[in-house]
Coordinates of C-alpha atoms and ligand atoms in Angstrom, one line a residue:
M1 CA 0.0 -0.1 -0.1
R2 CA 2.9 2.3 0.7
A3 CA 3.9 1.9 -3.0
L4 CA 0.3 2.5 -4.1
T5 CA 0.0 5.6 -2.1
A6 CA 3.1 7.0 -3.3
L7 CA 2.1 6.3 -6.9
L8 CA -1.3 8.1 -6.5
V9 CA -0.3 11.2 -4.3
G10 CA 3.4 11.2 -4.4
P11 CA 6.0 12.8 -6.5
T12 CA 5.3 10.1 -9.3
V13 CA 2.1 12.3 -9.9
T14 CA 4.1 15.2 -10.8
L15 CA 6.3 13.2 -13.2
A16 CA 3.4 11.3 -14.8
A17 CA 1.6 14.7 -15.3
A18 CA 4.5 16.0 -17.3
I19 CA 4.2 13.0 -19.7
A20 CA 0.5 12.6 -20.0
P21 CA -2.6 13.6 -17.8
R22 CA -3.2 10.5 -15.5
W23 CA -5.4 12.5 -12.9
Y24 CA -7.6 15.5 -12.7
P25 CA -8.6 18.0 -10.0
A26 CA -12.0 17.0 -8.3
P27 CA -14.9 19.4 -7.9
E28 CA -14.9 21.1 -4.5
G29 CA -17.5 19.1 -2.8
P30 CA -19.3 18.5 -0.5
W31 CA -17.8 15.0 0.1
T32 CA -17.2 12.3 2.8
A33 CA -13.7 10.8 3.3
G34 CA -12.9 7.0 4.0
V35 CA -9.8 5.0 4.7
W36 CA -8.8 2.6 1.9
R37 CA -6.3 -0.1 2.7
V38 CA -5.6 -3.1 0.8
P39 CA -2.5 -4.4 2.2
A40 CA 0.0 -6.9 0.8
T41 CA 1.5 -8.1 4.0
D42 CA -1.5 -8.4 6.4
D43 CA -5.2 -8.8 6.3
V44 CA -6.4 -5.5 7.9
F45 CA -8.5 -4.2 5.0
F46 CA -10.5 -1.0 5.0
L47 CA -12.8 -0.1 2.1
G48 CA -14.0 3.3 2.6
E49 CA -14.9 3.2 6.3
A50 CA -15.8 6.8 7.3
I51 CA -13.4 9.4 8.8
N52 CA -15.3 11.2 11.4
A53 CA -14.9 14.5 13.1
S54 CA -14.8 14.4 17.0
G55 CA -13.3 16.9 19.4
G56 CA -11.3 18.8 16.8
K57 CA -9.6 15.5 15.5
F58 CA -10.6 12.8 13.0
Y59 CA -11.3 9.0 13.6
V60 CA -12.2 5.7 12.0
N61 CA -14.8 3.7 13.9
K62 CA -15.8 6.6 15.9
N63 CA -19.2 8.7 15.8
T64 CA -19.4 12.2 14.5
S65 CA -19.5 14.8 17.2
S66 CA -21.9 17.6 16.5
Y67 CA -24.5 19.9 17.8
C68 CA -27.4 21.9 16.9
P69 CA -28.7 24.5 19.4
G70 CA -32.2 23.9 20.5
N71 CA -33.0 27.5 21.3
V72 CA -32.5 29.5 18.0
E73 CA -35.5 30.9 16.4
N74 CA -36.5 29.4 13.0
L75 CA -33.7 26.7 13.3
D76 CA -35.0 23.4 12.4
C77 CA -32.5 21.1 13.9
S78 CA -34.2 18.1 12.1
A79 CA -32.4 19.3 9.1
Y80 CA -29.0 18.7 10.7
P81 CA -28.7 15.1 12.2
G82 CA -25.0 15.7 12.2
S83 CA -24.1 12.1 12.2
R84 CA -22.1 12.3 9.0
T85 CA -18.8 14.2 8.6
I86 CA -19.0 16.3 5.4
F87 CA -16.0 18.0 3.9
T88 CA -15.7 21.0 1.2
G89 CA -12.7 22.2 -0.8
G90 CA -9.6 19.9 -1.5
N91 CA -7.8 22.4 -3.7
N92 CA -5.0 23.4 -1.4
T93 CA -7.3 23.9 1.6
V94 CA -10.0 21.7 3.2
F95 CA -13.0 22.7 5.3
L96 CA -15.8 21.0 7.3
D97 CA -19.3 21.8 5.7
V98 CA -21.4 23.3 8.6
G99 CA -24.9 24.8 8.6
V100 CA -24.2 27.7 11.1
P101 CA -24.5 31.1 9.5
G102 CA -21.1 32.5 8.6
G103 CA -19.9 28.9 8.2
Q104 CA -18.3 30.1 4.9
Q105 CA -16.7 33.2 6.4
A106 CA -13.1 33.1 7.2
N107 CA -13.4 33.1 10.9
A108 CA -16.3 30.8 11.1
K109 CA -15.1 28.1 8.8
R110 CA -14.1 24.9 10.3
I111 CA -10.5 24.7 8.9
V112 CA -9.0 21.4 8.5
Y113 CA -5.2 21.4 9.2
I114 CA -2.3 19.1 10.3
A115 CA -1.1 19.8 13.8
E116 CA 2.6 19.7 14.4
D117 CA 2.4 16.2 15.8
G118 CA 0.8 15.0 12.4
S119 CA -2.6 14.6 13.7
L120 CA -5.4 15.7 11.2
S121 CA -7.5 18.4 13.0
Y122 CA -10.0 21.1 12.6
T123 CA -10.5 24.6 14.1
I124 CA -13.1 25.1 17.0
P125 CA -16.3 27.1 16.3
H126 CA -15.8 30.8 16.0
S127 CA -12.1 30.8 15.8
G128 CA -10.0 30.6 12.7
A129 CA -7.0 30.1 14.7
I130 CA -4.3 27.5 13.6
P131 CA -1.9 26.5 16.2
D132 CA 1.9 27.1 15.8
G133 CA 3.6 24.6 13.6
A134 CA 0.4 23.4 11.9
V135 CA -0.2 23.3 8.3
A136 CA -3.5 24.2 6.8
T137 CA -2.5 24.2 3.0
G138 CA -1.0 21.8 0.6
F139 CA -4.1 19.4 0.3
D140 CA -5.0 18.0 -3.0
R141 CA -8.0 16.0 -4.2
V142 CA -7.7 14.4 -7.5
I143 CA -9.7 12.0 -9.6
S144 CA -7.4 9.0 -10.4
E145 CA -7.6 7.3 -13.7
S146 CA -6.5 4.0 -12.3
F147 CA -8.3 1.5 -10.2
G148 CA -11.9 2.6 -10.8
A149 CA -11.2 6.2 -10.9
P150 CA -11.2 6.8 -7.1
V151 CA -11.2 10.4 -6.1
V152 CA -8.0 10.5 -3.6
L153 CA -7.2 12.9 -1.0
G154 CA -3.5 13.7 -0.5
H155 CA -1.2 16.2 1.2
S156 CA 2.1 17.0 -0.4
G157 CA 2.8 13.4 -1.2
Q158 CA 2.9 12.4 2.5
F159 CA 1.7 9.1 3.9
W160 CA -1.5 9.0 5.7
L161 CA -1.7 6.9 8.9
M162 CA -4.4 5.2 11.2
C163 CA -3.0 5.3 14.7
P164 CA -4.9 3.2 17.2
V165 CA -6.6 4.9 20.2
S166 CA -8.5 2.0 21.5
E167 CA -8.1 -1.9 22.1
G168 CA -9.9 -4.4 20.1
E169 CA -9.9 -6.4 16.9
P170 CA -7.7 -4.7 14.1
R171 CA -10.8 -3.9 12.0
E172 CA -12.9 -2.7 14.8
R173 CA -10.7 -0.6 17.1
T174 CA -10.9 3.2 16.9
Y175 CA -8.0 4.9 15.0
Q176 CA -7.1 8.4 14.8
I177 CA -5.9 9.9 11.5
Y178 CA -2.4 11.4 11.0
V179 CA -0.5 12.7 8.1
G180 CA 3.3 12.3 7.7
K181 CA 4.0 11.1 11.2
G182 CA 2.0 9.4 13.9
T183 CA 2.1 7.7 17.3
E184 CA 2.7 4.1 17.7
N185 CA 1.5 0.9 15.9
C186 CA 0.0 2.9 13.1
L187 CA -1.2 1.6 9.9
N188 CA -0.5 3.2 6.5
T189 CA -3.6 3.9 4.5
G190 CA -4.9 5.7 1.6
V191 CA -7.8 8.2 1.8
R192 CA -10.6 8.3 -0.7
T193 CA -13.5 10.8 -0.9
Y194 CA -17.1 10.4 -1.9
T195 CA -19.5 12.9 -3.3
A196 CA -22.0 13.6 -0.5
T197 CA -24.9 16.2 0.2
G198 CA -24.4 18.8 2.7
P199 CA -24.1 20.2 5.3
D200 CA -25.2 17.5 7.7
A201 CA -24.3 19.1 10.9
W202 CA -25.0 22.5 12.2
E203 CA -21.7 22.5 14.0
Y204 CA -19.0 20.0 14.7
M205 CA -17.5 19.9 18.1
Ligands
NAG301 C1 -7.4 25.3 -7.7 O1 -7.0 26.6 -7.2 C2 -6.1 27.3 -8.1 C3 -5.5 28.5 -7.5 O2 -6.5 29.2 -6.7 C4 -6.9 27.6 -9.4 O3 -6.2 28.3 -10.3 C5 -7.5 26.3 -9.8 O4 -8.4 26.7 -11.0 C6 -8.4 25.5 -8.9 N1 -8.7 24.3 -9.4 C7 -10.0 23.7 -9.3 C8 -10.2 22.5 -9.9 O5 -10.9 24.4 -8.7
NAG302 C1 -23.2 6.1 17.1 O1 -24.2 6.5 16.2 C2 -25.1 5.5 16.1 C3 -26.2 6.0 15.0 O2 -26.5 7.4 15.1 C4 -25.8 5.4 17.3 O3 -26.8 4.2 17.3 C5 -24.8 4.9 18.4 O4 -25.4 4.6 19.6 C6 -23.7 5.7 18.5 N1 -22.7 5.3 19.3 C7 -22.1 6.1 20.3 C8 -21.0 5.2 21.1 O5 -22.5 7.0 20.7
NAG303 C1 -19.4 8.1 10.6 O1 -19.7 8.8 9.5 C2 -20.4 8.1 8.6 C3 -20.7 8.9 7.4 O2 -20.1 10.1 7.3 C4 -21.6 7.6 9.3 O3 -22.4 6.8 8.5 C5 -21.3 6.7 10.6 O4 -22.5 6.4 11.2 C6 -20.5 7.4 11.4 N1 -20.1 6.7 12.6 C7 -19.1 5.8 12.6 C8 -18.8 4.9 13.8 O5 -18.6 5.3 11.5

């Protein structure tokens, strides 16, 4: 899978593009993201299991954490179930798609970034602040011409990692998503994205 990841999102892409177009930028969304792992040396497969937002970070095998305030006039929270994690963007920058007014303004957007420790993260509501050492640019989302035209999320050719944060069977435990570097016993993975409808959540938390 390391070789495959490098082929899809690594420097090889740049080289291939110079020879013949082998991939195309994808529309800006909305979309969901899932881990794609078809390993050669073990049997821990993941075929698009959702990457969900919770507490400022992203996980697999964990529910999305969202809210909708019950006390806002004319706000129908039934329109915002908030169980799905919906993204937008993918051309250099990535955001979470939220229903809250001003969600598309700079200081209200949930900006997705890579923290200094490699953890994929998002900004808290009403703050566009990115911590020191974090990187919020350099994402790419491209339609690959290979293997059924998956839409692949990348970041500057770096490896994506699933790092376990719970005990359990390899397919069932909870993993946190990291880019470039992770914690211990991480699995390398690809990330694919899927066209979705959004927003699904009023706010992620
Ligand atoms: C990506 O962003 C660049 C720079 O803003 C722009 O020129 C390009 O058209 C964008 N591509 C897509 C597919 O939106
Ligand atoms: C996760 O979400 C599902 C569907 O909304 C729900 O049935 C389940 O209880 C949730 N799990 C946890 C641990 O909250
Ligand atoms: C995560 O998000 C997906 C889709 O966005 C949703 O179907 C699922 O119930 C959520 N929870 C878990 C544990 O995957």
